[in-house]
Coordinates of C-alpha atoms and ligand atoms in Angstrom, one line a residue:
M1 CA 124.4 89.7 123.9
T2 CA 124.8 90.4 120.2
R3 CA 124.8 94.1 119.2
I4 CA 122.2 94.7 116.5
G5 CA 121.3 97.9 114.7
I6 CA 121.7 100.1 111.7
H7 CA 124.9 99.2 109.7
D8 CA 124.3 101.7 106.9
L9 CA 121.6 104.1 105.8
A10 CA 121.1 106.1 102.6
V11 CA 118.7 108.8 101.5
A12 CA 117.1 109.4 98.0
T13 CA 114.5 111.7 96.7
T14 CA 112.6 112.7 93.6
H15 CA 113.6 114.6 90.4
H16 CA 111.6 117.7 91.1
V17 CA 111.4 120.3 93.9
V18 CA 108.8 123.0 94.7
E19 CA 109.8 126.2 96.4
L20 CA 107.4 127.0 99.2
D21 CA 108.0 130.7 98.6
D22 CA 106.4 130.1 95.2
L23 CA 103.5 128.3 96.8
A24 CA 103.0 131.1 99.3
E25 CA 103.1 133.8 96.7
A26 CA 100.5 132.0 94.6
A27 CA 98.3 131.3 97.6
G28 CA 98.6 134.9 98.9
V29 CA 100.2 133.6 102.1
D30 CA 103.0 135.3 104.0
P31 CA 106.1 133.1 103.2
A32 CA 107.1 133.3 106.8
K33 CA 104.1 131.1 107.7
Y34 CA 105.8 128.2 105.8
R35 CA 109.4 129.0 106.6
L36 CA 108.9 129.8 110.3
G37 CA 105.3 128.7 111.2
L38 CA 105.8 125.3 109.7
G39 CA 109.6 125.3 109.5
Q40 CA 109.6 124.2 105.8
E41 CA 111.4 125.7 102.8
R42 CA 110.9 123.2 99.9
M43 CA 109.2 120.0 99.1
S44 CA 110.4 117.2 96.8
F45 CA 107.8 116.3 94.1
P46 CA 107.8 113.3 91.8
A47 CA 108.3 113.5 88.0
P48 CA 105.7 111.3 86.2
D49 CA 108.3 108.5 86.1
D50 CA 109.2 108.7 89.8
D51 CA 107.4 106.8 92.5
V52 CA 108.0 105.1 95.9
V53 CA 109.6 102.1 94.1
T54 CA 112.0 104.2 92.0
I55 CA 113.2 106.4 94.9
G56 CA 113.3 103.3 97.3
A57 CA 115.5 101.5 94.8
A58 CA 117.7 104.6 94.4
A59 CA 118.2 104.7 98.2
A60 CA 119.0 101.0 98.5
A61 CA 121.4 100.7 95.5
P62 CA 124.4 102.5 97.2
I63 CA 124.0 100.2 100.2
L64 CA 124.3 97.1 98.0
E65 CA 127.2 98.7 96.2
R66 CA 129.1 99.2 99.5
H67 CA 128.1 95.9 101.3
G68 CA 127.0 93.5 98.6
A69 CA 124.0 91.3 99.0
D70 CA 125.5 88.4 101.1
G71 CA 123.3 87.5 104.0
I72 CA 120.3 89.6 102.8
R73 CA 117.4 87.2 103.0
T74 CA 114.7 89.8 103.8
V75 CA 113.6 93.0 102.2
L76 CA 111.0 95.0 104.1
F77 CA 109.4 97.9 102.2
A78 CA 107.4 100.4 104.3
T79 CA 105.2 102.9 102.7
E80 CA 101.9 104.9 103.0
S81 CA 101.9 105.5 99.2
G82 CA 102.2 102.0 97.9
V83 CA 101.7 101.4 94.1
D84 CA 99.5 98.3 94.3
Q85 CA 96.9 96.9 96.7
S86 CA 98.4 93.4 96.6
K87 CA 102.0 93.3 95.3
S88 CA 104.8 94.6 97.6
G89 CA 106.7 97.6 96.2
G90 CA 109.7 95.7 97.6
V91 CA 109.3 93.0 94.9
F92 CA 109.9 95.6 92.1
V93 CA 112.9 97.0 94.1
H94 CA 114.2 93.4 94.5
R95 CA 114.3 93.0 90.7
L96 CA 115.7 96.5 90.0
L97 CA 118.6 95.8 92.4
G98 CA 119.3 92.3 91.0
L99 CA 118.8 90.6 94.4
P100 CA 118.9 86.8 94.4
P101 CA 115.6 84.9 94.6
T102 CA 116.4 83.5 98.0
V103 CA 114.8 86.6 99.7
R104 CA 111.5 87.1 101.5
T105 CA 110.0 90.5 100.5
V106 CA 107.0 92.2 102.0
E107 CA 105.4 95.6 102.4
L108 CA 104.4 97.1 105.7
K109 CA 101.7 99.8 106.3
Q110 CA 100.7 101.9 109.2
A111 CA 100.9 105.5 107.9
C112 CA 104.2 107.1 108.8
Y113 CA 105.0 104.4 111.5
G114 CA 105.6 101.6 109.0
G115 CA 109.3 102.2 108.7
T116 CA 109.8 101.7 112.5
A117 CA 107.7 98.5 112.3
A118 CA 110.0 97.3 109.5
L119 CA 113.1 98.2 111.6
Q120 CA 111.7 96.3 114.6
T121 CA 110.9 93.3 112.4
A122 CA 114.5 93.4 111.0
L123 CA 116.0 93.5 114.5
G124 CA 114.0 90.4 115.4
I125 CA 115.2 88.5 112.3
V126 CA 118.8 89.3 113.0
A127 CA 118.4 88.5 116.7
R128 CA 117.2 85.0 115.7
D129 CA 120.1 84.5 113.3
P130 CA 122.9 87.1 113.4
R131 CA 124.3 85.9 110.1
E132 CA 121.4 87.5 108.4
R133 CA 121.2 91.1 107.3
V134 CA 117.9 92.8 106.5
L135 CA 117.3 95.5 103.9
V136 CA 114.7 98.0 105.2
I137 CA 113.3 100.6 102.8
S138 CA 111.0 103.4 103.9
S139 CA 109.7 105.3 100.9
D140 CA 106.9 107.8 100.6
I141 CA 105.4 110.6 98.5
A142 CA 103.2 112.8 100.8
R143 CA 100.2 114.3 99.0
Y144 CA 97.4 116.5 100.2
E145 CA 94.8 118.3 98.1
L146 CA 95.7 121.4 96.2
D147 CA 94.9 124.6 98.1
S148 CA 94.4 122.6 101.4
P149 CA 96.2 123.5 104.6
G150 CA 98.3 120.3 104.2
E151 CA 99.6 121.3 100.8
P152 CA 102.8 123.0 102.1
T153 CA 103.6 119.9 104.1
Q154 CA 103.8 117.6 101.1
G155 CA 107.2 116.1 100.2
A156 CA 109.0 112.9 99.2
A157 CA 112.0 110.8 100.2
A158 CA 113.2 107.3 100.7
V159 CA 115.6 105.9 103.3
A160 CA 117.2 102.5 102.9
M161 CA 118.9 100.9 106.0
L162 CA 120.9 97.7 106.3
V163 CA 120.2 96.1 109.7
S164 CA 122.8 93.7 110.9
A165 CA 124.8 92.4 113.9
D166 CA 127.8 94.5 115.0
P167 CA 126.5 97.6 113.2
D168 CA 128.8 100.4 112.1
I169 CA 126.4 103.2 112.8
L170 CA 123.7 102.8 115.5
E171 CA 123.1 99.9 117.9
I172 CA 119.4 99.8 118.7
E173 CA 118.7 99.1 122.3
P174 CA 116.1 96.5 123.2
I175 CA 113.7 98.6 125.2
A176 CA 110.9 100.3 123.3
G177 CA 107.8 102.4 124.3
V178 CA 104.7 101.8 122.2
N179 CA 101.2 103.3 121.9
T180 CA 98.2 102.5 119.7
T181 CA 95.2 104.8 119.9
D182 CA 92.3 104.5 117.3
V183 CA 91.9 108.1 116.0
D184 CA 90.7 109.5 112.7
D185 CA 93.3 112.2 112.4
F186 CA 94.7 111.3 109.0
W187 CA 93.9 108.5 106.5
R188 CA 93.8 107.8 102.8
P189 CA 90.9 105.8 101.3
T190 CA 91.9 103.4 98.6
D191 CA 90.3 105.5 95.9
S192 CA 92.1 108.7 96.8
T193 CA 95.6 109.9 95.8
T194 CA 95.6 112.5 98.7
A195 CA 95.3 112.1 102.4
I196 CA 92.3 113.2 104.4
V197 CA 93.4 115.0 107.5
D198 CA 91.9 116.8 110.5
G199 CA 94.9 119.1 111.1
A200 CA 94.2 120.2 114.6
L201 CA 93.3 116.7 115.7
S202 CA 96.4 115.3 114.1
L203 CA 98.6 117.7 116.1
D204 CA 96.8 116.7 119.4
A205 CA 97.0 113.0 118.5
Y206 CA 100.8 113.2 117.8
L207 CA 101.4 114.9 121.1
H208 CA 99.2 112.5 123.0
S209 CA 101.3 109.7 121.4
V210 CA 104.6 111.2 122.5
T211 CA 103.6 111.0 126.2
G212 CA 101.8 107.6 125.7
A213 CA 104.9 106.0 124.1
W214 CA 107.2 107.8 126.6
D215 CA 105.3 106.5 129.7
D216 CA 105.4 103.0 128.3
Y217 CA 109.1 103.3 127.5
R218 CA 109.8 104.3 131.1
A219 CA 107.5 101.6 132.5
Q220 CA 109.5 99.0 130.4
G221 CA 112.7 100.2 132.1
G222 CA 114.0 102.7 129.5
P223 CA 116.6 105.3 130.6
D224 CA 115.4 108.6 131.9
V225 CA 115.1 111.6 129.6
D226 CA 118.4 113.2 130.7
E227 CA 120.2 110.1 129.7
I228 CA 119.2 110.6 126.0
H229 CA 121.7 112.9 124.3
R230 CA 119.7 113.7 121.1
F231 CA 116.1 113.3 120.2
V232 CA 115.0 112.8 116.6
Y233 CA 111.2 113.0 115.9
H234 CA 109.0 112.1 113.0
Q235 CA 108.7 115.4 111.1
P236 CA 105.5 116.0 109.2
F237 CA 106.9 119.5 109.2
T238 CA 109.9 120.4 111.3
K239 CA 107.9 122.7 113.7
M240 CA 106.0 119.6 114.8
A241 CA 109.2 118.2 116.3
R242 CA 109.7 121.4 118.3
K243 CA 106.2 121.1 119.7
A244 CA 106.8 117.4 120.6
H245 CA 110.0 118.2 122.4
A246 CA 108.4 121.0 124.4
H247 CA 105.6 118.6 125.2
L248 CA 108.0 115.9 126.4
A249 CA 109.8 118.5 128.5
A250 CA 106.6 119.6 130.2
H251 CA 105.5 116.0 130.7
T252 CA 108.8 115.0 132.3
G253 CA 109.5 118.2 134.1
V254 CA 113.0 118.2 132.6
E255 CA 114.4 121.2 130.6
L256 CA 114.9 119.9 127.0
P257 CA 116.4 122.7 124.8
V258 CA 114.7 122.7 121.4
E259 CA 118.0 124.0 119.8
T260 CA 119.4 120.4 120.1
L261 CA 116.9 119.4 117.4
E262 CA 118.2 121.8 114.8
T263 CA 120.5 119.4 112.9
S264 CA 117.7 116.8 112.6
F265 CA 115.8 119.4 110.5
R266 CA 118.4 120.0 107.8
Y267 CA 117.1 117.5 105.3
N268 CA 113.4 117.5 106.2
R269 CA 113.2 121.3 105.9
V270 CA 114.0 120.9 102.2
L271 CA 112.5 117.5 101.4
G272 CA 109.1 118.0 103.1
N273 CA 107.2 115.2 104.7
S274 CA 108.3 111.7 103.7
Y275 CA 106.0 109.8 106.0
T276 CA 107.7 106.4 106.8
A277 CA 111.1 107.9 105.8
S278 CA 110.9 111.2 107.7
L279 CA 112.2 110.0 111.1
F280 CA 115.2 108.2 109.4
V281 CA 115.9 111.3 107.2
G282 CA 116.1 113.2 110.5
L283 CA 118.5 110.6 111.9
A284 CA 120.7 110.7 108.7
A285 CA 120.9 114.5 109.1
V286 CA 122.1 114.3 112.7
L287 CA 124.7 111.6 111.9
D288 CA 125.9 113.5 108.8
H289 CA 126.3 116.9 110.6
E290 CA 127.4 116.2 114.2
D291 CA 131.0 115.0 114.7
D292 CA 131.0 114.1 118.4
L293 CA 128.1 111.6 118.9
A294 CA 130.1 108.4 119.3
G295 CA 129.0 106.6 122.4
T296 CA 125.9 108.8 122.9
R297 CA 122.3 107.7 123.1
I298 CA 119.8 109.0 120.4
G299 CA 116.1 108.7 121.1
L300 CA 113.9 108.1 118.0
F301 CA 110.1 109.0 118.1
S302 CA 108.0 107.5 115.4
Y303 CA 104.4 108.5 114.8
G304 CA 101.9 107.1 112.3
S305 CA 98.5 108.6 112.2
G306 CA 95.5 106.5 113.0
S307 CA 97.6 106.0 115.3
V308 CA 100.6 103.9 116.3
S309 CA 103.7 105.4 117.9
E310 CA 107.0 104.2 119.3
I311 CA 110.1 105.4 121.1
I312 CA 113.3 103.5 120.7
T313 CA 116.9 104.4 121.5
G314 CA 120.2 103.7 119.9
I315 CA 123.9 104.1 120.8
V316 CA 126.0 105.8 118.2
Q317 CA 129.0 103.6 117.2
D318 CA 132.7 104.6 117.2
G319 CA 133.8 105.6 113.7
Y320 CA 130.2 106.3 112.5
R321 CA 131.5 109.4 110.7
E322 CA 133.6 107.2 108.3
H323 CA 130.3 105.8 106.9
S324 CA 128.5 109.1 106.3
R325 CA 126.8 109.6 102.9
R326 CA 126.6 113.4 103.5
D327 CA 128.1 114.3 100.1
E328 CA 125.8 112.0 98.2
T329 CA 122.7 113.3 100.0
A330 CA 123.7 116.9 99.4
A331 CA 124.2 116.1 95.7
A332 CA 120.8 114.4 95.5
L333 CA 119.1 117.5 97.1
A334 CA 121.0 120.0 95.0
A335 CA 120.3 118.1 91.7
R336 CA 116.5 118.4 92.0
V337 CA 114.9 120.3 89.2
R338 CA 112.8 123.3 90.3
L339 CA 109.2 122.9 89.2
P340 CA 107.3 126.1 88.3
L341 CA 104.1 126.3 90.2
D342 CA 101.8 125.9 87.1
D343 CA 103.6 122.7 86.1
Y344 CA 103.4 121.5 89.7
R345 CA 99.7 122.1 89.9
A346 CA 99.2 120.3 86.5
L347 CA 101.3 117.3 87.6
H348 CA 99.5 117.1 90.9
A349 CA 96.0 117.3 89.3
A350 CA 97.0 114.6 86.8
T351 CA 97.9 112.1 89.6
T352 CA 95.5 109.2 89.4
T353 CA 94.7 105.8 90.9
S354 CA 93.9 104.5 87.4
S355 CA 95.7 101.3 86.3
A356 CA 95.0 101.9 82.6
D357 CA 97.8 101.1 80.2
V358 CA 100.2 104.0 79.6
E359 CA 103.8 104.7 78.6
T360 CA 105.3 107.2 81.0
P361 CA 107.3 110.1 79.6
H362 CA 111.1 110.1 80.3
V363 CA 111.6 112.9 82.8
T364 CA 113.5 111.7 85.9
T365 CA 117.3 111.8 86.1
R366 CA 117.2 109.5 89.1
P367 CA 118.7 105.9 88.6
Y368 CA 115.4 104.1 88.2
R369 CA 112.1 105.0 86.5
F370 CA 108.5 103.9 86.3
A371 CA 108.2 102.9 82.6
G372 CA 104.4 102.6 82.6
V373 CA 101.5 100.2 82.8
R374 CA 101.1 97.3 80.3
G375 CA 98.3 94.8 80.7
R376 CA 97.4 96.7 83.9
A377 CA 100.8 95.7 85.4
R378 CA 103.4 98.3 86.4
H379 CA 106.9 98.2 84.8
Y380 CA 110.1 99.7 86.0
E381 CA 113.6 100.1 84.5
P382 CA 117.0 101.7 85.0
T383 CA 117.1 105.2 83.7
T384 CA 119.2 104.6 80.7
T385 CA 117.5 107.1 78.4
P386 CA 118.5 110.7 78.8
A387 CA 115.8 112.8 80.5
T388 CA 114.0 115.3 78.3
A389 CA 113.4 117.8 81.0
E390 CA 115.7 120.8 81.1
R391 CA 117.7 120.7 84.3
E392 CA 117.8 123.7 86.5
T393 CA 120.1 123.1 89.5
V394 CA 118.6 124.6 92.6
E395 CA 120.9 126.7 94.8
P396 CA 121.2 125.0 98.2
A397 CA 118.9 126.5 100.8
S398 CA 120.4 127.6 104.0
A399 CA 119.3 124.3 105.5
D400 CA 121.2 122.3 102.8
R401 CA 124.6 123.5 103.8
Ligands
LIG1 N1 104.7 134.1 110.2 C1 105.1 133.2 111.1 N2 104.4 132.2 111.5 C2 103.1 132.1 111.1 C3 102.6 133.1 110.2 C4 103.4 134.1 109.8 N3 103.0 135.1 108.9 N4 101.3 132.8 110.0 C5 101.0 131.6 110.7 N5 102.1 131.3 111.4 C6 102.3 130.1 112.3 C7 101.1 129.8 113.2 O1 101.1 130.6 114.4 C8 101.3 128.4 113.5 O2 102.3 128.2 114.4 P1 102.0 127.5 115.8 O3 101.3 126.1 115.5 O4 103.3 127.3 116.5 O5 101.0 128.4 116.5 C9 101.8 127.8 112.1 O6 102.3 129.0 111.4 C10 100.8 127.1 111.3 O7 99.7 128.0 111.1 P2 98.2 127.4 111.2 O8 98.0 126.6 112.4 O9 97.3 128.5 110.9 O10 98.3 126.5 109.9 P3 97.2 125.8 109.1 O11 95.9 125.6 109.9 O12 97.1 126.4 107.8 O13 97.8 124.3 108.9 C11 98.6 122.2 109.6 C12 98.7 123.7 109.7 C13 97.3 121.8 110.4 C14 99.8 121.5 110.3 C15 98.4 121.8 108.1 O14 99.6 122.1 107.5 C16 98.1 120.3 107.9 O15 97.0 119.9 108.0 N6 99.2 119.5 107.7 C17 99.1 118.0 107.5 C18 98.8 117.3 108.8 C19 100.0 117.2 109.6 O16 101.2 117.3 109.2 N7 99.8 116.9 110.9 C20 100.9 116.7 111.8 C21 100.6 115.6 112.8 S1 100.1 114.1 112.0 C22 101.6 113.3 111.6 O17 102.6 113.6 112.0 C23 101.5 112.2 110.6 C24 101.9 112.7 109.2 O18 103.0 112.7 108.9 C25 100.9 113.4 108.4

């Protein structure tokens, strides 16, 4: 049987970053609540000319530089924070990357689960024709209302993955455990730039989904919990993964040390929630920071509110370290520009669902930018014009190193 899986993956994020210590101070909250209680230190935040298209294209560009576009006949763009009700964000990315017209491009949505749906779709396409390679892009900007409990769990990132036969990094195994449960824990009406969330219910729904998907995974013949070397969870905030792992341990009756999750937190702690990308950001962190994973099985738990969840597993390939993008990811994190809290609040408040014509100011230093709206249509371009914003390189947080 052909081995199919993740051949390459790359992480990108926005121009700005907000320090959660600044947010805590302004809110009169003990900073330890965010650092320890939620397990978060920073959150990426978009400049006016960043969005899910620009960071998605930035994640995908280095994959095309390394592998070329041969065999790519499908682009799957997964997002909760799409930029149009009709047109796929992937079509904008397709043009920015100069992909040939002989490509099918589509956007997938189911809250934070969409990236896993895209990965499964890609695996199916390659299984049908192993000559094909599929570009999967998960890209999100997580927004909650200012001064709401969800505010410190905002964030932004994109992960692009090339799915192919004979993958260099992670062979995805065929068995999956899935669960759909209709629940109003988190959703975002079409007229709202921020999510509506019932925090306590969302935690319960997430944990319910862990056991639901796990039981199905075992019923489908998936290996037992002690045959999975590392777990990586969707991370709305990193503490949630600890809760999930403890929940799975209690459910299975097997001791599962939470310390084994630590490396999967390294990027998410400083990026914040990135919805569809979050799970794959966690996977990238593990592959970038652990040297001895070749031949081991990694379990991936995906949760999308509303809710759909899935557990899949993958076998780490020999030589996976040679393909790491650790240095590029570290550079992208360190190059973010710290946003003072007043500016963050002003930018957040200015976010709109309006499609009125506008020229967007040049701010982002990322490779692509949202140029503005003309004739109610969005326009994107490479960032050739120097950014006007003064850069203030952020010292790496403990978790960045
Ligand atoms: N020092 C250390 N820890 C502290 C502390 C302090 N001074 N003060 C509080 N804490 C701890 C609390 O004990 C708590 O820890 P435990 O859960 O382990 O008990 C933690 O900090 C959070 O405190 P609260 O429960 O009081 O926090 P809150 O009510 O203000 O908000 C939240 C927490 C509900 C998660 C909120 O941030 C939220 O609504 N976030 C968005 C929703 C979300 O992320 N849900 C997750 C599941 S849904 C999902 O996964 C999909 C998705 O991506 C959105």
